[in-house]
mmCIF file of C-alpha atoms and ligand atoms in Angstrom:
data_model
loop_
_atom_site.group_PDB
_atom_site.id
_atom_site.type_symbol
_atom_site.label_atom_id
_atom_site.label_comp_id
_atom_site.label_asym_id
_atom_site.label_seq_id
_atom_site.Cartn_x
_atom_site.Cartn_y
_atom_site.Cartn_z
ATOM 1 C CA MET A 13 19.234 -16.998 14.253
ATOM 2 C CA THR A 14 19.317 -14.874 10.525
ATOM 3 C CA PRO A 15 17.010 -12.673 10.882
ATOM 4 C CA ARG A 16 13.248 -13.253 9.035
ATOM 5 C CA PRO A 17 13.518 -11.355 5.245
ATOM 6 C CA ARG A 18 10.727 -7.933 6.345
ATOM 7 C CA ILE A 19 7.954 -6.877 4.340
ATOM 8 C CA LEU A 20 6.504 -3.922 3.869
ATOM 9 C CA THR A 21 3.013 -4.038 2.095
ATOM 10 C CA GLY A 22 0.354 -1.162 2.947
ATOM 11 C CA ASP A 23 -2.455 0.948 1.051
ATOM 12 C CA THR A 24 -4.039 4.644 0.985
ATOM 13 C CA PRO A 25 -7.384 4.778 3.503
ATOM 14 C CA THR A 26 -9.130 6.656 0.576
ATOM 15 C CA GLY A 27 -12.139 3.752 1.543
ATOM 16 C CA ARG A 28 -12.451 0.453 3.280
ATOM 17 C CA LEU A 29 -10.583 -2.919 1.839
ATOM 18 C CA HIS A 30 -12.099 -4.750 -1.256
ATOM 19 C CA VAL A 31 -11.914 -8.445 -3.182
ATOM 20 C CA GLY A 32 -9.564 -6.612 -5.210
ATOM 21 C CA HIS A 33 -7.112 -6.178 -2.769
ATOM 22 C CA TYR A 34 -7.457 -9.331 -1.121
ATOM 23 C CA VAL A 35 -6.921 -11.435 -4.561
ATOM 24 C CA GLY A 36 -4.063 -8.551 -5.359
ATOM 25 C CA SER A 37 -2.254 -8.641 -2.064
ATOM 26 C CA LEU A 38 -3.850 -9.096 1.335
ATOM 27 C CA GLU A 39 -3.736 -12.718 0.509
ATOM 28 C CA ASN A 40 0.508 -12.827 -0.342
ATOM 29 C CA ARG A 41 0.680 -10.592 3.521
ATOM 30 C CA LEU A 42 -1.903 -13.724 5.158
ATOM 31 C CA ARG A 43 0.345 -16.115 3.851
ATOM 32 C CA LEU A 44 4.115 -14.587 4.517
ATOM 33 C CA GLN A 45 3.404 -12.291 8.284
ATOM 34 C CA ARG A 46 3.694 -16.315 9.555
ATOM 35 C CA ASP A 47 7.504 -16.842 8.143
ATOM 36 C CA HIS A 48 8.593 -12.211 7.444
ATOM 37 C CA ASP A 49 8.757 -9.284 8.966
ATOM 38 C CA CYS A 50 6.181 -8.185 8.007
ATOM 39 C CA TYR A 51 5.081 -4.178 8.075
ATOM 40 C CA VAL A 52 1.618 -3.525 6.730
ATOM 41 C CA LEU A 53 1.220 0.732 5.897
ATOM 42 C CA VAL A 54 -1.758 2.846 6.635
ATOM 43 C CA ALA A 55 -0.719 5.408 3.639
ATOM 44 C CA ASN A 56 -2.828 8.662 5.934
ATOM 45 C CA VAL A 57 -0.233 11.590 4.509
ATOM 46 C CA HIS A 58 -1.109 9.594 0.756
ATOM 47 C CA ALA A 59 -4.356 9.607 0.821
ATOM 48 C CA PHE A 60 -4.292 13.716 1.144
ATOM 49 C CA THR A 61 -3.217 13.645 -2.726
ATOM 50 C CA THR A 62 -6.538 12.830 -3.285
ATOM 51 C CA ARG A 63 -8.736 13.769 -0.205
ATOM 52 C CA ALA A 64 -7.145 17.045 1.275
ATOM 53 C CA GLU A 65 -10.412 18.430 1.887
ATOM 54 C CA HIS A 66 -11.907 15.407 4.151
ATOM 55 C CA PRO A 67 -9.620 14.708 6.793
ATOM 56 C CA ALA A 68 -11.954 13.302 8.983
ATOM 57 C CA ASP A 69 -12.885 11.164 6.530
ATOM 58 C CA ILE A 70 -9.294 10.481 6.407
ATOM 59 C CA ARG A 71 -9.135 9.501 9.857
ATOM 60 C CA ARG A 72 -11.951 6.298 9.197
ATOM 61 C CA ASP A 73 -10.671 5.023 6.956
ATOM 62 C CA THR A 74 -7.418 4.516 8.883
ATOM 63 C CA PHE A 75 -9.599 2.989 11.685
ATOM 64 C CA GLU A 76 -11.509 1.115 8.765
ATOM 65 C CA LEU A 77 -8.552 -0.308 6.717
ATOM 66 C CA VAL A 78 -6.814 -1.713 9.884
ATOM 67 C CA ARG A 79 -9.600 -2.801 10.733
ATOM 68 C CA ASP A 80 -10.106 -4.767 7.648
ATOM 69 C CA SER A 81 -6.971 -6.330 7.619
ATOM 70 C CA LEU A 82 -7.128 -7.694 11.095
ATOM 71 C CA ALA A 83 -10.369 -9.326 10.223
ATOM 72 C CA ALA A 84 -9.126 -10.864 7.179
ATOM 73 C CA GLY A 85 -6.409 -12.791 10.115
ATOM 74 C CA ILE A 86 -3.881 -10.088 9.888
ATOM 75 C CA ASP A 87 -2.581 -10.533 13.299
ATOM 76 C CA PRO A 88 -0.939 -8.560 15.278
ATOM 77 C CA ASP A 89 1.209 -10.421 17.137
ATOM 78 C CA ARG A 90 3.151 -11.238 14.023
ATOM 79 C CA ALA A 91 2.786 -8.375 11.771
ATOM 80 C CA THR A 92 3.325 -4.949 12.426
ATOM 81 C CA PHE A 93 0.799 -2.036 11.616
ATOM 82 C CA VAL A 94 2.377 1.626 10.809
ATOM 83 C CA VAL A 95 0.763 5.135 10.261
ATOM 84 C CA GLN A 96 2.617 6.703 8.467
ATOM 85 C CA SER A 97 1.911 10.224 9.230
ATOM 86 C CA GLU A 98 3.455 9.192 12.837
ATOM 87 C CA ILE A 99 7.291 7.881 11.426
ATOM 88 C CA PRO A 100 9.121 11.386 10.177
ATOM 89 C CA ALA A 101 11.667 9.247 8.733
ATOM 90 C CA ILE A 102 9.157 7.957 6.103
ATOM 91 C CA ALA A 103 8.938 11.930 6.337
ATOM 92 C CA GLU A 104 13.159 13.091 6.429
ATOM 93 C CA LEU A 105 14.170 10.397 3.738
ATOM 94 C CA THR A 106 11.008 11.354 0.811
ATOM 95 C CA PHE A 107 12.967 15.104 0.563
ATOM 96 C CA LEU A 108 16.011 12.968 0.344
ATOM 97 C CA LEU A 109 15.343 10.599 -2.333
ATOM 98 C CA ALA A 110 14.000 13.197 -3.798
ATOM 99 C CA MET A 111 16.992 14.652 -4.879
ATOM 100 C CA LEU A 112 17.794 11.002 -7.090
ATOM 101 C CA ILE A 113 15.415 10.771 -9.413
ATOM 102 C CA PRO A 114 14.535 12.767 -12.323
ATOM 103 C CA TYR A 115 12.160 14.512 -12.379
ATOM 104 C CA ALA A 116 10.855 13.719 -15.786
ATOM 105 C CA ARG A 117 11.098 10.511 -14.132
ATOM 106 C CA VAL A 118 8.104 10.633 -12.377
ATOM 107 C CA MET A 119 6.151 12.355 -14.046
ATOM 108 C CA ARG A 120 6.392 9.094 -16.384
ATOM 109 C CA ASN A 121 5.311 7.448 -14.371
ATOM 110 C CA PRO A 122 2.678 5.363 -16.229
ATOM 111 C CA THR A 123 0.762 4.138 -12.581
ATOM 112 C CA LEU A 124 0.875 8.038 -12.059
ATOM 113 C CA LYS A 125 -0.149 8.946 -15.237
ATOM 114 C CA ASP A 126 -3.122 5.728 -15.205
ATOM 115 C CA GLU A 127 -3.814 7.329 -11.922
ATOM 116 C CA ILE A 128 -4.416 11.317 -13.059
ATOM 117 C CA ARG A 129 -7.079 9.712 -15.893
ATOM 118 C CA SER A 130 -8.777 7.201 -13.625
ATOM 119 C CA LYS A 131 -9.540 9.825 -11.400
ATOM 120 C CA ARG A 132 -10.850 13.039 -12.982
ATOM 121 C CA LEU A 133 -7.716 14.918 -11.343
ATOM 122 C CA GLY A 134 -7.164 17.156 -14.719
ATOM 123 C CA GLU A 135 -4.112 20.020 -14.034
ATOM 124 C CA HIS A 136 -5.354 20.131 -10.606
ATOM 125 C CA TYR A 137 -3.853 17.530 -8.858
ATOM 126 C CA SER A 138 -1.069 19.475 -6.254
ATOM 127 C CA PHE A 139 2.726 18.617 -5.812
ATOM 128 C CA GLY A 140 2.647 16.696 -3.538
ATOM 129 C CA PHE A 141 0.034 14.284 -5.664
ATOM 130 C CA PRO A 142 4.059 12.836 -7.955
ATOM 131 C CA LEU A 143 5.535 13.463 -4.477
ATOM 132 C CA TYR A 144 3.044 10.494 -3.477
ATOM 133 C CA ALA A 145 5.136 7.588 -6.214
ATOM 134 C CA VAL A 146 8.947 9.492 -4.366
ATOM 135 C CA GLY A 147 6.698 8.359 -0.937
ATOM 136 C CA GLN A 148 6.652 5.255 -1.125
ATOM 137 C CA CYS A 149 9.783 4.301 -2.458
ATOM 138 C CA ALA A 150 10.773 6.403 0.597
ATOM 139 C CA ASP A 151 7.627 4.153 2.823
ATOM 140 C CA ILE A 152 9.246 0.965 1.344
ATOM 141 C CA LEU A 153 13.418 1.520 1.608
ATOM 142 C CA ALA A 154 12.614 3.038 5.244
ATOM 143 C CA PHE A 155 11.653 -0.438 6.564
ATOM 144 C CA ARG A 156 14.819 -1.586 3.972
ATOM 145 C CA ALA A 157 12.036 -3.570 2.844
ATOM 146 C CA HIS A 158 12.867 -7.249 0.785
ATOM 147 C CA LEU A 159 9.605 -7.773 -0.335
ATOM 148 C CA VAL A 160 6.620 -5.975 -1.283
ATOM 149 C CA PRO A 161 3.429 -7.548 -1.511
ATOM 150 C CA VAL A 162 1.385 -5.503 -3.962
ATOM 151 C CA GLY A 163 -1.262 -5.430 -7.270
ATOM 152 C CA GLU A 164 -0.009 -4.951 -10.562
ATOM 153 C CA ASP A 165 -0.793 -1.615 -10.889
ATOM 154 C CA GLN A 166 2.073 -1.065 -8.503
ATOM 155 C CA ALA A 167 4.676 -2.884 -10.366
ATOM 156 C CA ALA A 168 5.746 0.821 -11.644
ATOM 157 C CA HIS A 169 6.506 2.302 -8.140
ATOM 158 C CA ILE A 170 7.937 -0.994 -6.526
ATOM 159 C CA GLU A 171 10.283 -0.020 -10.280
ATOM 160 C CA MET A 172 11.258 3.618 -9.343
ATOM 161 C CA THR A 173 12.164 2.247 -5.500
ATOM 162 C CA ARG A 174 14.436 0.117 -7.432
ATOM 163 C CA GLU A 175 16.234 2.328 -9.488
ATOM 164 C CA VAL A 176 16.226 5.120 -6.254
ATOM 165 C CA ALA A 177 17.716 2.676 -4.114
ATOM 166 C CA ARG A 178 20.734 1.369 -5.891
ATOM 167 C CA ARG A 179 21.836 5.139 -7.346
ATOM 168 C CA PHE A 180 21.772 5.524 -3.712
ATOM 169 C CA ASN A 181 23.968 3.107 -2.578
ATOM 170 C CA HIS A 182 25.438 3.221 -5.824
ATOM 171 C CA LEU A 183 26.694 7.512 -4.470
ATOM 172 C CA TYR A 184 26.677 6.681 -1.441
ATOM 173 C CA GLY A 185 28.024 3.399 -0.029
ATOM 174 C CA GLY A 186 30.687 2.806 -2.909
ATOM 175 C CA VAL A 187 28.699 -0.201 -4.457
ATOM 176 C CA PRO A 188 29.415 -0.481 -8.243
ATOM 177 C CA SER A 189 26.993 0.104 -10.758
ATOM 178 C CA THR A 190 27.671 -3.886 -12.279
ATOM 179 C CA THR A 191 26.467 -5.848 -9.059
ATOM 180 C CA HIS A 192 23.765 -7.700 -8.889
ATOM 181 C CA ASP A 193 20.602 -6.262 -7.089
ATOM 182 C CA GLU A 194 20.530 -8.796 -3.893
ATOM 183 C CA ASP A 195 24.473 -8.516 -3.671
ATOM 184 C CA HIS A 196 23.818 -5.068 -2.848
ATOM 185 C CA GLU A 197 23.898 -4.528 1.578
ATOM 186 C CA ARG A 198 26.701 -6.903 1.208
ATOM 187 C CA ALA A 199 28.584 -4.862 -0.684
ATOM 188 C CA GLY A 200 28.487 -2.272 1.926
ATOM 189 C CA GLY A 201 24.784 -0.392 0.354
ATOM 190 C CA VAL A 202 22.356 0.676 3.003
ATOM 191 C CA LEU A 203 19.496 -0.515 1.197
ATOM 192 C CA PRO A 204 18.406 -3.465 -0.058
ATOM 193 C CA ILE A 205 17.107 -4.070 -3.543
ATOM 194 C CA PRO A 206 13.145 -4.757 -2.235
ATOM 195 C CA LYS A 207 11.389 -7.284 -5.451
ATOM 196 C CA ALA A 208 7.561 -6.511 -6.133
ATOM 197 C CA LEU A 209 5.418 -9.662 -5.182
ATOM 198 C CA ILE A 210 1.931 -9.888 -7.758
ATOM 199 C CA GLY A 211 -0.540 -11.364 -6.728
ATOM 200 C CA ARG A 212 -3.053 -14.467 -7.471
ATOM 201 C CA VAL A 213 -4.594 -11.673 -9.359
ATOM 202 C CA ALA A 214 -2.963 -8.411 -10.778
ATOM 203 C CA ARG A 215 -5.156 -6.887 -11.036
ATOM 204 C CA LEU A 216 -8.607 -7.448 -10.215
ATOM 205 C CA PRO A 217 -11.293 -4.443 -12.343
ATOM 206 C CA GLY A 218 -13.819 -3.184 -11.236
ATOM 207 C CA ILE A 219 -17.666 -3.640 -11.576
ATOM 208 C CA ASP A 220 -17.350 -1.381 -15.095
ATOM 209 C CA GLY A 221 -16.187 -4.322 -15.955
ATOM 210 C CA VAL A 222 -12.706 -1.134 -17.101
ATOM 211 C CA GLU A 223 -11.035 -0.102 -15.048
ATOM 212 C CA LYS A 224 -9.347 -1.905 -11.905
ATOM 213 C CA MET A 225 -11.642 -1.920 -9.755
ATOM 214 C CA SER A 226 -10.531 -0.048 -6.723
ATOM 215 C CA LYS A 227 -11.034 2.231 -3.330
ATOM 216 C CA SER A 228 -11.813 5.758 -5.005
ATOM 217 C CA ARG A 229 -13.347 4.820 -8.541
ATOM 218 C CA GLY A 230 -16.787 3.771 -6.932
ATOM 219 C CA ASN A 231 -16.772 0.113 -8.328
ATOM 220 C CA ALA A 232 -15.950 -1.858 -5.539
ATOM 221 C CA ILE A 233 -17.088 -4.855 -3.677
ATOM 222 C CA TYR A 234 -15.828 -4.521 -0.581
ATOM 223 C CA LEU A 235 -15.111 -7.548 3.048
ATOM 224 C CA SER A 236 -17.507 -5.596 4.557
ATOM 225 C CA ASP A 237 -19.995 -5.657 2.088
ATOM 226 C CA SER A 238 -23.492 -7.475 3.098
ATOM 227 C CA SER A 239 -24.387 -10.695 1.060
ATOM 228 C CA GLU A 240 -27.258 -8.577 -0.855
ATOM 229 C CA GLU A 241 -24.958 -5.547 -1.467
ATOM 230 C CA ILE A 242 -22.329 -8.769 -3.257
ATOM 231 C CA ARG A 243 -25.252 -9.476 -5.149
ATOM 232 C CA LYS A 244 -26.311 -6.325 -6.859
ATOM 233 C CA LYS A 245 -22.740 -5.451 -7.001
ATOM 234 C CA VAL A 246 -22.475 -8.251 -8.783
ATOM 235 C CA ALA A 247 -25.735 -8.847 -10.923
ATOM 236 C CA ARG A 248 -24.926 -4.750 -12.575
ATOM 237 C CA LEU A 249 -20.868 -6.556 -13.813
ATOM 238 C CA HIS A 250 -21.929 -5.575 -17.821
ATOM 239 C CA THR A 251 -20.848 -7.923 -20.026
ATOM 240 C CA GLY A 252 -22.785 -6.790 -23.775
ATOM 241 C CA ARG A 253 -24.076 -10.264 -23.729
ATOM 242 C CA GLN A 254 -27.664 -10.227 -25.043
ATOM 243 C CA SER A 255 -28.835 -14.236 -24.921
ATOM 244 C CA VAL A 256 -28.118 -17.630 -23.114
ATOM 245 C CA THR A 257 -26.344 -18.712 -26.137
ATOM 246 C CA GLU A 258 -25.232 -15.545 -27.405
ATOM 247 C CA PRO A 259 -21.224 -17.278 -27.740
ATOM 248 C CA GLY A 260 -19.846 -14.357 -24.540
ATOM 249 C CA ASP A 261 -15.921 -14.092 -24.224
ATOM 250 C CA PRO A 262 -14.317 -16.292 -21.410
ATOM 251 C CA ASP A 263 -11.993 -13.219 -20.514
ATOM 252 C CA ASN A 264 -14.414 -11.004 -19.735
ATOM 253 C CA ALA A 265 -14.847 -9.635 -16.766
ATOM 254 C CA LEU A 266 -17.297 -11.723 -14.796
ATOM 255 C CA PHE A 267 -14.972 -14.131 -16.069
ATOM 256 C CA GLN A 268 -11.959 -12.612 -14.040
ATOM 257 C CA TYR A 269 -14.547 -13.069 -11.146
ATOM 258 C CA ALA A 270 -15.303 -16.305 -11.472
ATOM 259 C CA ARG A 271 -11.405 -17.253 -12.098
ATOM 260 C CA ALA A 272 -10.666 -15.300 -8.718
ATOM 261 C CA PHE A 273 -13.234 -16.714 -6.596
ATOM 262 C CA LEU A 274 -15.076 -19.618 -7.075
ATOM 263 C CA PRO A 275 -12.975 -22.397 -4.955
ATOM 264 C CA ASP A 276 -13.357 -25.356 -7.926
ATOM 265 C CA PRO A 277 -10.712 -24.170 -11.712
ATOM 266 C CA GLU A 278 -13.049 -27.222 -12.450
ATOM 267 C CA ARG A 279 -16.256 -25.806 -12.777
ATOM 268 C CA VAL A 280 -14.666 -23.010 -13.845
ATOM 269 C CA ARG A 281 -12.668 -24.476 -17.580
ATOM 270 C CA GLU A 282 -16.519 -25.906 -17.286
ATOM 271 C CA LEU A 283 -18.201 -22.787 -17.585
ATOM 272 C CA ALA A 284 -16.294 -20.852 -19.860
ATOM 273 C CA ASP A 285 -17.041 -23.551 -22.022
ATOM 274 C CA ARG A 286 -19.308 -23.710 -21.961
ATOM 275 C CA TYR A 287 -19.838 -19.531 -22.565
ATOM 276 C CA ALA A 288 -17.428 -19.661 -25.457
ATOM 277 C CA ARG A 289 -19.819 -21.611 -26.943
ATOM 278 C CA GLY A 290 -23.133 -20.251 -25.659
ATOM 279 C CA ASP A 291 -24.437 -23.104 -25.146
ATOM 280 C CA ASN A 292 -27.622 -22.329 -22.509
ATOM 281 C CA ILE A 293 -25.800 -20.298 -20.598
ATOM 282 C CA GLY A 294 -26.856 -17.087 -18.701
ATOM 283 C CA ASP A 295 -24.695 -14.513 -17.377
ATOM 284 C CA ALA A 296 -27.274 -14.511 -14.041
ATOM 285 C CA ALA A 297 -26.897 -18.221 -13.538
ATOM 286 C CA ILE A 298 -22.469 -17.632 -13.705
ATOM 287 C CA LYS A 299 -23.499 -13.744 -11.423
ATOM 288 C CA HIS A 300 -25.410 -16.328 -8.564
ATOM 289 C CA GLU A 301 -22.641 -18.486 -8.453
ATOM 290 C CA VAL A 302 -19.592 -15.326 -8.687
ATOM 291 C CA ALA A 303 -21.462 -13.440 -5.218
ATOM 292 C CA ALA A 304 -21.734 -17.445 -3.965
ATOM 293 C CA ALA A 305 -18.994 -17.253 -3.531
ATOM 294 C CA ILE A 306 -17.344 -14.367 -2.874
ATOM 295 C CA ASP A 307 -20.344 -13.920 0.418
ATOM 296 C CA ALA A 308 -18.273 -16.930 1.349
ATOM 297 C CA LEU A 309 -15.035 -15.508 1.519
ATOM 298 C CA VAL A 310 -15.720 -12.631 3.456
ATOM 299 C CA ALA A 311 -18.353 -13.664 5.731
ATOM 300 C CA PRO A 312 -16.202 -15.207 8.693
ATOM 301 C CA MET A 313 -14.504 -11.464 8.127
ATOM 302 C CA ARG A 314 -17.841 -9.541 8.171
ATOM 303 C CA ALA A 315 -18.566 -11.699 11.240
ATOM 304 C CA ARG A 316 -15.134 -11.278 12.843
ATOM 305 C CA ARG A 317 -15.162 -7.563 11.786
ATOM 306 C CA ALA A 318 -18.257 -6.236 13.897
ATOM 307 C CA ALA A 319 -16.024 -7.027 17.246
ATOM 308 C CA ILE A 320 -12.847 -5.085 16.530
ATOM 309 C CA THR A 321 -13.762 -1.356 18.720
ATOM 310 C CA ASP A 322 -11.875 1.547 18.082
ATOM 311 C CA ALA A 323 -9.833 1.438 20.498
ATOM 312 C CA GLN A 324 -9.292 -2.040 20.360
ATOM 313 C CA VAL A 325 -7.408 -0.722 16.700
ATOM 314 C CA LEU A 326 -6.062 2.069 18.423
ATOM 315 C CA GLU A 327 -4.040 0.455 20.729
ATOM 316 C CA ILE A 328 -2.100 -1.836 18.012
ATOM 317 C CA VAL A 329 -1.386 1.080 15.815
ATOM 318 C CA ARG A 330 0.100 3.036 19.013
ATOM 319 C CA GLU A 331 1.856 0.745 20.392
ATOM 320 C CA HIS A 332 3.519 -0.826 16.691
ATOM 321 C CA THR A 333 3.410 2.724 14.701
ATOM 322 C CA ARG A 334 6.607 2.672 18.370
ATOM 323 C CA ARG A 335 7.810 -0.341 17.308
ATOM 324 C CA ALA A 336 8.113 1.235 13.509
ATOM 325 C CA ASN A 337 9.681 4.269 14.667
ATOM 326 C CA ALA A 338 12.556 2.120 15.612
ATOM 327 C CA VAL A 339 13.436 0.717 12.292
ATOM 328 C CA ALA A 340 12.504 3.222 10.300
ATOM 329 C CA ASP A 341 14.718 5.714 12.309
ATOM 330 C CA GLU A 342 18.292 3.256 11.840
ATOM 331 C CA THR A 343 17.229 3.545 8.744
ATOM 332 C CA LEU A 344 17.355 6.852 8.947
ATOM 333 C CA ARG A 345 20.765 7.341 10.892
ATOM 334 C CA ARG A 346 22.443 5.424 7.843
ATOM 335 C CA VAL A 347 21.219 7.471 5.786
ATOM 336 C CA LYS A 348 22.063 10.146 6.616
ATOM 337 C CA GLN A 349 25.532 8.990 7.283
ATOM 338 C CA ALA A 350 26.231 7.848 3.817
ATOM 339 C CA MET A 351 25.543 10.549 2.935
ATOM 340 C CA ARG A 352 27.396 12.783 5.192
ATOM 341 C CA LEU A 353 24.578 14.714 6.735
ATOM 342 C CA ASP A 354 25.580 13.059 10.466
ATOM 343 C CA PHE A 355 26.235 16.305 13.089
ATOM 344 C CA ASP A 356 25.053 14.012 15.360
ATOM 345 C CA VAL A 357 22.881 17.394 17.476
ATOM 346 C CA PRO A 358 20.728 15.716 20.053
ATOM 347 C CA ARG A 359 16.927 15.762 18.378
ATOM 348 C CA ASP A 360 14.990 16.759 22.479
ATOM 349 C CA VAL A 361 16.577 19.354 21.282
ATOM 350 C CA PHE A 362 14.523 20.367 18.717
ATOM 351 C CA VAL A 363 11.615 18.646 19.931
ATOM 352 C CA GLY A 364 9.318 20.326 21.999
ATOM 353 C CA CYS A 365 12.068 23.062 22.232
ATOM 354 C CA ASN A 366 12.189 24.532 26.300
ATOM 355 C CA PRO A 367 14.172 27.267 26.811
ATOM 356 C CA ALA A 368 15.194 26.569 30.269
ATOM 357 C CA ARG A 369 17.182 23.592 28.529
ATOM 358 C CA VAL A 370 18.472 25.281 25.755
ATOM 359 C CA GLU A 371 19.949 26.908 28.542
ATOM 360 C CA ASP A 372 21.978 24.507 29.597
ATOM 361 C CA ARG A 373 23.230 23.126 27.217
ATOM 362 C CA PHE A 374 24.773 25.646 25.824
ATOM 363 C CA GLY A 375 24.759 28.408 28.376
ATOM 364 C CA SER A 376 23.006 31.180 27.166
ATOM 365 C CA SER A 377 19.228 31.570 26.341
ATOM 366 C CA PRO A 378 18.083 31.059 22.569
ATOM 367 C CA GLN A 379 18.390 34.727 20.494
ATOM 368 C CA PRO A 380 15.448 36.502 19.755
ATOM 369 C CA HIS A 381 16.487 35.975 15.493
ATOM 370 C CA SER A 382 17.386 31.784 16.802
ATOM 371 C CA VAL A 383 16.123 29.820 14.387
ATOM 372 C CA LEU A 384 15.615 26.997 17.348
ATOM 373 C CA PRO A 385 11.722 26.234 16.719
ATOM 374 C CA ARG A 386 9.873 28.111 19.513
ATOM 375 C CA GLU A 387 8.201 26.489 21.932
ATOM 376 C CA ARG A 388 4.048 25.971 21.234
HETATM 377 P P1 ATP B 430 -6.927 4.205 -4.051
HETATM 378 O O1 ATP B 430 -8.643 4.027 -5.247
HETATM 379 O O2 ATP B 430 -6.953 5.267 -3.640
HETATM 380 O O3 ATP B 430 -6.184 4.238 -5.894
HETATM 381 P P2 ATP B 430 -6.952 1.194 -4.403
HETATM 382 O O4 ATP B 430 -8.604 0.210 -4.750
HETATM 383 O O5 ATP B 430 -6.168 1.016 -5.908
HETATM 384 O O6 ATP B 430 -7.333 2.807 -3.918
HETATM 385 P P3 ATP B 430 -4.927 1.486 -2.584
HETATM 386 O O7 ATP B 430 -5.123 1.839 -1.289
HETATM 387 O O8 ATP B 430 -4.686 1.891 -3.926
HETATM 388 O O9 ATP B 430 -6.127 1.117 -3.368
HETATM 389 O O10 ATP B 430 -3.846 0.096 -2.916
HETATM 390 C C1 ATP B 430 -3.608 -0.813 -1.516
HETATM 391 C C2 ATP B 430 -3.130 -2.529 -2.813
HETATM 392 O O11 ATP B 430 -4.152 -3.028 -3.262
HETATM 393 C C3 ATP B 430 -1.829 -1.905 -3.447
HETATM 394 O O12 ATP B 430 -0.830 -3.344 -3.630
HETATM 395 C C4 ATP B 430 -1.818 -2.025 -5.403
HETATM 396 O O13 ATP B 430 -1.936 -2.602 -6.029
HETATM 397 C C5 ATP B 430 -3.479 -3.567 -4.637
HETATM 398 N N1 ATP B 430 -4.497 -3.622 -5.073
HETATM 399 C C6 ATP B 430 -5.712 -2.197 -5.286
HETATM 400 N N2 ATP B 430 -6.390 -3.002 -5.916
HETATM 401 C C7 ATP B 430 -6.350 -4.081 -7.014
HETATM 402 C C8 ATP B 430 -6.876 -4.304 -7.705
HETATM 403 N N3 ATP B 430 -7.887 -4.261 -8.632
HETATM 404 N N4 ATP B 430 -6.627 -5.555 -8.574
HETATM 405 C C9 ATP B 430 -5.072 -6.168 -7.819
HETATM 406 N N5 ATP B 430 -3.983 -6.028 -6.502
HETATM 407 C C10 ATP B 430 -5.219 -4.064 -6.138
HETATM 408 MG MG1 MG B 431 -4.654 2.683 -5.692
#
């Protein structure tokens, strides 16, 4: 039996899931989990890039993200949830891959530049902030994923992942640089070259009508919002239009919402046509329809969400992350072997080091200046 193609996808616990996630990535995850080996990463280490002072919030949102995903229909018997901080191979791989990506290449990454601007990080972001782009390459490659369902904002990260995987396979797997992406594994490369899968809506604007909808920009409609919250948020969407007879822009943020959420495309066309002509159609009426459609989409999720406890989430992530470690450890083993870093030192010497056992193994106690970590 040929193994199912593998997917890696994920979110940062900087808040709950919003409707931009749904149309940008979650919808694809729900479809693909049926016949793909699907890993859903909660990037809790990367959340520290912007929230280092708030570890309790990161922990809370780690639970919230899993709860949102389950409520939206991610099936824990098919997909695997992965808590990033619990996968040591990812951290190790980040360091190794960082050697293969020029610093200037990371800093040129348009997604990073955009985040620095729109999240107002100024010049004070941590060293870990740009490093997260390399870490994301490691997330994807640790699982040897073939496909990465993402919104458009992540495309630049996936492109960097593809570049580093090609370079790795060329340097350490002898894969000729002319090899097609899909042939890398057959040619002896350790790492498949992953592809981005952009969602039905590549970039949903936030309710500010300008920036991308984002958890950390205060402009999101959450999957867990109440009907009333949804109505109020959609009502705030600014179009700049003054009257029902003023011709409007049928590509503005309101219409991007209409296209994303109204179930009947014919109805959207009709509304857009009247809007463009200023044919006695107010923003409020369209907003009412859009809010009702979003509410109908998330109402069943809201109900399922309420029944999912923290204890259930914890049980799932513990079980799943253990499974995920087996895959990531195997990747790291292959990576280190390819890089001639395979010394086969048993891990239990280093992990939770016990002097008595070290003595058993080496015939003497560790010296005072031993590089082995002390038992805590
Ligand atoms: P943050 O503000 O902390 O960066 P975010 O809202 O951008 O949070 P992420 O966790 O960074 O959410 O992204 C999770 C996934 O959802 C990524 O694949 C991303 O491309 C996608 N995504 C996020 N926002 C949107 C959006 N507005 N439209 C389409 N896809 C999106
Ligand atoms: Mg983001």
